Short mmCIF file of C-alpha atoms (C1' of nucleotides) and ligand atoms in Angstrom, two decimals:
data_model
loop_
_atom_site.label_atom_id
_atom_site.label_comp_id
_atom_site.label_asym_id
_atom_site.label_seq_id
_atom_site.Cartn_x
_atom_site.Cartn_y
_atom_site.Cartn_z
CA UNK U 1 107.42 123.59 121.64
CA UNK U 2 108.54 120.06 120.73
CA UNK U 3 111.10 118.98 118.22
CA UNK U 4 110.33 116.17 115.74
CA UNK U 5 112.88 113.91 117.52
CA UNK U 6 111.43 114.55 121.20
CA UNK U 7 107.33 114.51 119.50
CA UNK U 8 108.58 110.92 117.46
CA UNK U 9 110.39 109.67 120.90
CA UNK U 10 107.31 110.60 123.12
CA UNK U 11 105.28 108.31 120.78
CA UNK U 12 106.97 105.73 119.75
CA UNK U 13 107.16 106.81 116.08
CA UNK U 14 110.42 107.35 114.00
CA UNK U 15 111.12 110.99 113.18
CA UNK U 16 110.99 109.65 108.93
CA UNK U 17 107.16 108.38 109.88
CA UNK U 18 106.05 111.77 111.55
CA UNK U 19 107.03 113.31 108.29
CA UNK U 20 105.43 111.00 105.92
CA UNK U 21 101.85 111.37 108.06
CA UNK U 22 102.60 115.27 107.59
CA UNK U 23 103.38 114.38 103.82
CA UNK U 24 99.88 112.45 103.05
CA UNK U 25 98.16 114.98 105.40
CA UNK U 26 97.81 113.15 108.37
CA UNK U 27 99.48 115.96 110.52
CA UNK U 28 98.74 119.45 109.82
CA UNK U 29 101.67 121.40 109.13
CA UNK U 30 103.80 122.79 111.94
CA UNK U 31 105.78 125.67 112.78
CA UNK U 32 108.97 126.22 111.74
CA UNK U 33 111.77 127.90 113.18
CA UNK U 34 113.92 130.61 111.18
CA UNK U 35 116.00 127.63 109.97
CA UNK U 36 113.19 125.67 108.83
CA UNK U 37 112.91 123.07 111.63
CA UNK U 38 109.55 121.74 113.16
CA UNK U 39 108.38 123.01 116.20
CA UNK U 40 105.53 120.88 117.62
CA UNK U 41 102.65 121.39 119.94
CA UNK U 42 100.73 119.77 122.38
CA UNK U 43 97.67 119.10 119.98
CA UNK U 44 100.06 117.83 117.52
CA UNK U 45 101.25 115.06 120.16
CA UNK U 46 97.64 114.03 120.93
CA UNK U 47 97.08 113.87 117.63
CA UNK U 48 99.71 111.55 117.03
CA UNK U 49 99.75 109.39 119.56
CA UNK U 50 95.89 109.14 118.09
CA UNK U 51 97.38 108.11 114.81
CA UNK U 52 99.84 105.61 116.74
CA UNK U 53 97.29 104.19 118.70
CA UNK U 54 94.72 103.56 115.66
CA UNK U 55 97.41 102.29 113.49
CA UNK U 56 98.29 99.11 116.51
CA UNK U 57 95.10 98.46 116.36
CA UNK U 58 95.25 97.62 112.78
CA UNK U 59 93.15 100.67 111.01
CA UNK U 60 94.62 102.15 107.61
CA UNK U 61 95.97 105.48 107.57
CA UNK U 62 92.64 106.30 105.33
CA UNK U 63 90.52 104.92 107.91
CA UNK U 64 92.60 106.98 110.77
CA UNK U 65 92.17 110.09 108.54
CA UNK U 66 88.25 109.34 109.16
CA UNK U 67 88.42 109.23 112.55
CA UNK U 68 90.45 112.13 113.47
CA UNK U 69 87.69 114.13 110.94
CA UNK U 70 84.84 112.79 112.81
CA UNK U 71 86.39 113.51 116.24
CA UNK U 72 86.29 117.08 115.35
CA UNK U 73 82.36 116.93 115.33
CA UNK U 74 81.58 116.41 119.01
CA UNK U 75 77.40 116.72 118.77
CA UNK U 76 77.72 114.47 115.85
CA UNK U 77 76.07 110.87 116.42
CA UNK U 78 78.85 108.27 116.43
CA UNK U 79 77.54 105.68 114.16
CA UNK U 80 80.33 106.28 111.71
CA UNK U 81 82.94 106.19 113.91
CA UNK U 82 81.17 102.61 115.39
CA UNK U 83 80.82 101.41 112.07
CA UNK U 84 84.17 102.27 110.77
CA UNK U 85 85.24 100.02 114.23
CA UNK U 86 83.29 97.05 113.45
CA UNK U 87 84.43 97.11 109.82
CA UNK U 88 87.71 96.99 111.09
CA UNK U 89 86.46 94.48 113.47
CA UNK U 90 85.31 92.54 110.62
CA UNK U 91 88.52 92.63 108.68
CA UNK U 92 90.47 91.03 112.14
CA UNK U 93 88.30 88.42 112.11
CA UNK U 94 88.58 87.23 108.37
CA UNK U 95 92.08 87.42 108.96
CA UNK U 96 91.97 84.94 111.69
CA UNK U 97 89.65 82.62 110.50
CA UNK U 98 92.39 82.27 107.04
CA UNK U 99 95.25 82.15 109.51
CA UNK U 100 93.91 79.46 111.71
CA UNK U 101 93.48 77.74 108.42
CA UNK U 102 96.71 77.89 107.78
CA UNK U 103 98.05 76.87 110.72
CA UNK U 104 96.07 73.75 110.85
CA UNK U 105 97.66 72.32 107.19
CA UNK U 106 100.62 73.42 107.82
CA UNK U 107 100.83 71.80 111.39
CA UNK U 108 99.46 68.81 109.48
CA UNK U 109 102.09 68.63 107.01
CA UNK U 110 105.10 69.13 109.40
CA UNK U 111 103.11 66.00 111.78
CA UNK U 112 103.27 64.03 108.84
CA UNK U 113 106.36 64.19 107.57
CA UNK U 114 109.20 61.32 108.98
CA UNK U 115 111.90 63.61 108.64
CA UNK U 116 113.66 61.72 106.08
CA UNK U 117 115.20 62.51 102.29
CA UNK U 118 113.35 65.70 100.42
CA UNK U 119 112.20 62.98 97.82
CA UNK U 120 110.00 61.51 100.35
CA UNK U 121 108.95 64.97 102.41
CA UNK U 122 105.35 64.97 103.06
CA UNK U 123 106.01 68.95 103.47
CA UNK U 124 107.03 69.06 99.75
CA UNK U 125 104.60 66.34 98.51
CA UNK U 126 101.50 68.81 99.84
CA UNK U 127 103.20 71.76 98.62
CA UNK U 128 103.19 70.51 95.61
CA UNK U 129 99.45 68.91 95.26
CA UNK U 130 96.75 70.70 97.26
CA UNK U 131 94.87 67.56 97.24
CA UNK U 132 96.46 67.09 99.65
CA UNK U 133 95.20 69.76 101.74
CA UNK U 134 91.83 69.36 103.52
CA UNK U 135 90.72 73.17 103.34
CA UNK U 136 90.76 76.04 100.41
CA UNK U 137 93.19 79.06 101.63
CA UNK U 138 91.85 81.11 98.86
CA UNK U 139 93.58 84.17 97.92
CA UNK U 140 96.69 85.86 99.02
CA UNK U 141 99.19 85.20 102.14
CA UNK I 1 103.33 74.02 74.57
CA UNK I 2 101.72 76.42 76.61
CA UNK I 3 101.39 80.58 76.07
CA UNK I 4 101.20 82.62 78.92
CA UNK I 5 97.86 82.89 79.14
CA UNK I 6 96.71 79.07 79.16
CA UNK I 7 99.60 78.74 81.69
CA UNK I 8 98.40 81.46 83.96
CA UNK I 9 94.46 80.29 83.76
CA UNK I 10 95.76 76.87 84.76
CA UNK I 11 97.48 77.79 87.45
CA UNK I 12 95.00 80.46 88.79
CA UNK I 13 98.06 83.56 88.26
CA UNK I 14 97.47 86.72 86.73
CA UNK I 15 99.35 86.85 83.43
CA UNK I 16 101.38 89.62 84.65
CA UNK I 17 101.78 87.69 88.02
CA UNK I 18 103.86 84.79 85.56
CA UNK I 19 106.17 87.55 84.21
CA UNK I 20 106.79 88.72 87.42
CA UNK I 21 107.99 85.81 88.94
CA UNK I 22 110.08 85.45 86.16
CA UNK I 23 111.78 88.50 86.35
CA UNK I 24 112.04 87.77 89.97
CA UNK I 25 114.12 84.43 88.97
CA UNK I 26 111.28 82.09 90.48
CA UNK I 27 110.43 80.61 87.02
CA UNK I 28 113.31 79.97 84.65
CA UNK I 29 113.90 82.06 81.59
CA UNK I 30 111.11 79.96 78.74
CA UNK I 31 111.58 79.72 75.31
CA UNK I 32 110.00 82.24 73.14
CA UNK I 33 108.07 81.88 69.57
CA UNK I 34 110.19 83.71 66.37
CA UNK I 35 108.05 86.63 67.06
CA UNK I 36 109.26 86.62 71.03
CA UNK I 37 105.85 85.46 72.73
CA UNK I 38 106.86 82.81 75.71
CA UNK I 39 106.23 78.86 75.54
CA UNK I 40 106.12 77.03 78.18
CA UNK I 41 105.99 72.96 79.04
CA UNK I 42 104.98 70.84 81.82
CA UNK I 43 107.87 71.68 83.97
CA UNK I 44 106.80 75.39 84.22
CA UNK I 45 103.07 74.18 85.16
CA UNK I 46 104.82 72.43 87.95
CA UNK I 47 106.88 74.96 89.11
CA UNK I 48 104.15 77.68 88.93
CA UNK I 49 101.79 75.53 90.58
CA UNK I 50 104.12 74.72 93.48
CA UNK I 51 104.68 78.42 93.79
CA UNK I 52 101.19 79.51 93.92
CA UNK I 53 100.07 76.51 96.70
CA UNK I 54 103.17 77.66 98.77
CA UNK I 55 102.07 81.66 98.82
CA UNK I 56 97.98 80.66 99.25
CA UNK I 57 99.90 78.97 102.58
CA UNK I 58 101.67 82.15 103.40
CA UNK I 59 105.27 81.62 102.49
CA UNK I 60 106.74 84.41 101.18
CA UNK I 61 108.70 84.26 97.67
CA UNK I 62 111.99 84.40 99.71
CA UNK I 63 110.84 80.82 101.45
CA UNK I 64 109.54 79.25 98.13
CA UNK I 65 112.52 80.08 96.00
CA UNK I 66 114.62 78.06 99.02
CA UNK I 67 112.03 75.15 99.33
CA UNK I 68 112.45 75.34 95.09
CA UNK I 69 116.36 74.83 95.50
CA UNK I 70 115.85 72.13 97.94
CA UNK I 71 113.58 70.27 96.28
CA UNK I 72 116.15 69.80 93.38
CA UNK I 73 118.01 67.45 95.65
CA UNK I 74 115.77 64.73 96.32
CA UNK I 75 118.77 62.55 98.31
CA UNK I 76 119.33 65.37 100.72
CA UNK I 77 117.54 65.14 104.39
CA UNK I 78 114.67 67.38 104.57
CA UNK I 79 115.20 68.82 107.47
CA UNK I 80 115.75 72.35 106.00
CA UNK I 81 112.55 71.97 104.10
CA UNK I 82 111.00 71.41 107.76
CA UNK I 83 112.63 74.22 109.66
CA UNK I 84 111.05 76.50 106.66
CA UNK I 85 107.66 75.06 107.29
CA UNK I 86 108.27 75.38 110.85
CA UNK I 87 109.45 79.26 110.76
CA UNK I 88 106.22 79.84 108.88
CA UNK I 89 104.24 78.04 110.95
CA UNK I 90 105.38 80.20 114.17
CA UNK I 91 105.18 83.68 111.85
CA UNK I 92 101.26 82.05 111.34
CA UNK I 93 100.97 81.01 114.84
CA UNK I 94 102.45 84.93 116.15
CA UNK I 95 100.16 87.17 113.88
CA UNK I 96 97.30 84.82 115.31
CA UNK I 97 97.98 85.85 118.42
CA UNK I 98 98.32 89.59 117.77
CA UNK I 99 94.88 89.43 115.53
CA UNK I 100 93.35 88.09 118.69
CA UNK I 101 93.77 90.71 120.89
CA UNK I 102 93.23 92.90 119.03
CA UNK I 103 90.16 91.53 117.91
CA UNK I 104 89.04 91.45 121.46
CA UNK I 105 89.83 95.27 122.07
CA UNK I 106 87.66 95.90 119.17
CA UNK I 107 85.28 94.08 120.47
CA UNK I 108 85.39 95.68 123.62
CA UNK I 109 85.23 99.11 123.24
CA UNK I 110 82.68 98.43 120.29
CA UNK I 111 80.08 96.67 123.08
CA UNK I 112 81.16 99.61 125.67
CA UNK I 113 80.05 102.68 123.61
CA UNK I 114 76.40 103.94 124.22
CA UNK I 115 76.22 104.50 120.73
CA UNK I 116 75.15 108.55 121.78
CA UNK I 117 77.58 111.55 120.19
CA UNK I 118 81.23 111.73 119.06
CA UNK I 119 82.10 113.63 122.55
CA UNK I 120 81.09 110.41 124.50
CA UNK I 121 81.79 107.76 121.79
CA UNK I 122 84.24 105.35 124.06
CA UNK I 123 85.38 103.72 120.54
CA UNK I 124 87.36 107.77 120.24
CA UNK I 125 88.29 107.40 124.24
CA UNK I 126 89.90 104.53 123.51
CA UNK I 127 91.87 105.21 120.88
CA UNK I 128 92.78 108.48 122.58
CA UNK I 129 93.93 106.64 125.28
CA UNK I 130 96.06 103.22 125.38
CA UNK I 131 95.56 103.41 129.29
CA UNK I 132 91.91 102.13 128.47
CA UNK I 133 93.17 99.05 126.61
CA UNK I 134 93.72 95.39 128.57
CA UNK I 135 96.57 94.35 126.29
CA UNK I 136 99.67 95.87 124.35
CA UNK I 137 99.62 95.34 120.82
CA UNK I 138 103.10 95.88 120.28
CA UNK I 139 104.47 96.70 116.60
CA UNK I 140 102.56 97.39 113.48
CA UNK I 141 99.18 96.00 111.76
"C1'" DC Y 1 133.22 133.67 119.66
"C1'" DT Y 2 134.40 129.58 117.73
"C1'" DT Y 3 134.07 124.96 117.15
"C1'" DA Y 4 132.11 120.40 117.34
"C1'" DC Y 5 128.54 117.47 116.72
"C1'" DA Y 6 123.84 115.79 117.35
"C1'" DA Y 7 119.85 116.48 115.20
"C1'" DG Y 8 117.42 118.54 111.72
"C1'" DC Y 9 116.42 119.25 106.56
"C1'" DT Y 10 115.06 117.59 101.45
"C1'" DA Y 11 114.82 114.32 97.99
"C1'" DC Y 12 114.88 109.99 96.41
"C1'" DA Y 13 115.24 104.73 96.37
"C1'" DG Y 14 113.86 100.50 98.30
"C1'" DT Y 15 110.76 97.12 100.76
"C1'" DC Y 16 106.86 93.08 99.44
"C1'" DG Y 17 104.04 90.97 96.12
"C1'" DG Y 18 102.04 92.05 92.93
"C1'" DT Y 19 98.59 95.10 89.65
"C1'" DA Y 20 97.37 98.45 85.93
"C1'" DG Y 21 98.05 100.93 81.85
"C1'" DA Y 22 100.18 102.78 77.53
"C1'" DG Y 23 101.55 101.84 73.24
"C1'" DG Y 24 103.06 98.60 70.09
"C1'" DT Y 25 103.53 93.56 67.91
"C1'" DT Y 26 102.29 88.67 66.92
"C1'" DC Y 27 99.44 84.73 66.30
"C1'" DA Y 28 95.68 82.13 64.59
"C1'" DA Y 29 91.13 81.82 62.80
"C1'" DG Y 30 88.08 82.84 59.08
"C1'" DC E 1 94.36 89.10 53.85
"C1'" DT E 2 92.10 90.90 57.51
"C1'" DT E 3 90.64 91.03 62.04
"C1'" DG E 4 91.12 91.03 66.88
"C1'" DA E 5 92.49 88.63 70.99
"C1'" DA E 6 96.47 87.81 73.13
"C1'" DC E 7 101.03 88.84 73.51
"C1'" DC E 8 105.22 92.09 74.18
"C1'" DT E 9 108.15 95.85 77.02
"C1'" DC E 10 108.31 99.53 80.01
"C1'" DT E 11 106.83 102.26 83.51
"C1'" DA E 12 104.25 103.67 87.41
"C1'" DC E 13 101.45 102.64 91.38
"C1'" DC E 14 99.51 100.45 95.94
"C1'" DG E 15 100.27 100.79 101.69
"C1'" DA E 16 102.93 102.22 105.22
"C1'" DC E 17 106.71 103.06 106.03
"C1'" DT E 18 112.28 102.77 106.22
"C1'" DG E 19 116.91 103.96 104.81
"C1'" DT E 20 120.46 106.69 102.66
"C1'" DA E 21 123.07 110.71 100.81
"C1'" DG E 22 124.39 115.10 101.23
"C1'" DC E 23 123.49 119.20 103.29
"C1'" DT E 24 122.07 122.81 107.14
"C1'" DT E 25 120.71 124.22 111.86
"C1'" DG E 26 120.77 124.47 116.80
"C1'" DT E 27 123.12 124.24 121.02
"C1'" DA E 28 126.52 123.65 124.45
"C1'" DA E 29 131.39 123.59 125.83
"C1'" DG E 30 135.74 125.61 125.73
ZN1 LIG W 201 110.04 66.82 105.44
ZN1 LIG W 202 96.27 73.54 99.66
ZN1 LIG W 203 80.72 105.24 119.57
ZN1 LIG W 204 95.85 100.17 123.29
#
DNA sequence: CTTACAAGCTACAGTCGGTAGAGGTTCAAG
DNA sequence: CTTGAACCTCTACCGACTGTAGCTTGTAAG
């Protein structure tokens, strides 16, 4: 039987996060001792170190919570779990393709500018127009 | 005069978006009709503008509110203007990275998996198992 | 057996950058 | 003068945690 501090310290996680995942459901709840501490298992550490793992990998906690139910269905087919992957997949990719767009303007704008008083700052002067800017960055950061 | 509204449509912002940023102390205090609706003039349309351009690049509302303040002294070198652009460009440059590997996990254990049943889906092994990955993918989505 | 203290507990606030809704008021056109 | 869109304030919510305050429990040494 593991405490919360030696189950968070085994994977990575902070003893606050290991009780918010048990808060939206994530992680069943455990066994307590007479005083009301956790007491962990082993299934409880694979589960989290699931959890962990999914989450670097960039998958929502919803998404996670989808996973873990499917893994529970081993003669299923694993098209959900596949798709669920490439969706995520997906989402990477958009995210790169903005980024890189990003990086190119503003690697533009700092090549352009001499460096000299903010009234002449090509950094502030595209800022300020987006004219000035050769692609659209759409929405949000 | 502006209201709110023609303000926000101009500037592609959510109407609530403008009061936010107000409250925040990104856009000044405007005056108000007898009734207490909000005017705005050109300056605001600036400033709002300037604000939205700078978070479609990524800067956070921390960043503009400095590049703001340092754009109100034209005569000063802009060489704290170009360190901001700079830090964001590296935060850009560093979540690129990240987003690449993982995107090529994804894609690897996506073109590995037979496509058969959850017990032999290698999308769940991996995930399971970090020891199956070719990279570390260190903190956080 | 007592004491000390690390580690646990709950409950709540804060982070970032907004977004949504309730419930009420004002403005401008007809 | 009436209508109704647009405005107002206030509050709560999103995701995925993180931090703090103020207690209580578990454990090991003396
Ligand atoms: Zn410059
Ligand atoms: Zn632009
Ligand atoms: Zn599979
Ligand atoms: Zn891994």
């Amino acid at each position: 039987m593991l405490t919360i501090g030696t189950l968070a310290k085994r994977t990575g996680t902070k003893v606050q996060t290991v009780r918010y995942y048990e808060q939206v459901g994530l992680l069943p709840e455990p066994d307590r001792t007479e005083g009301g501490q956790r007491r962990y298992g082993d299934s409880d550490l694979d589960r989290l170190a699931f959890i962990r793992h999914a989450r670097q990998l960039g998958f929502t906690l919803e998404a996670i919570r989808e996973l873990l139910d499917l893994s529970d269905n081993p003669n299923r087919s694993c098209e959900d779990v596949d798709r669920i992957a490439h969706h995520q997949l997906k989402e990477v990719e958009v995210r790169i393709t903005r980024l890189e767009a990003l990086r190119k303007e503003l690697t533009r704008m700092l090549g352009e500018c001499s460096g000299d008083t903010v009234a002449d700052c090509r950094v502030l002067e595209v800022l300020r127009d987006h004219a000035a800017c050769l692609t659209d960055h759409g929405q949000g950061a």
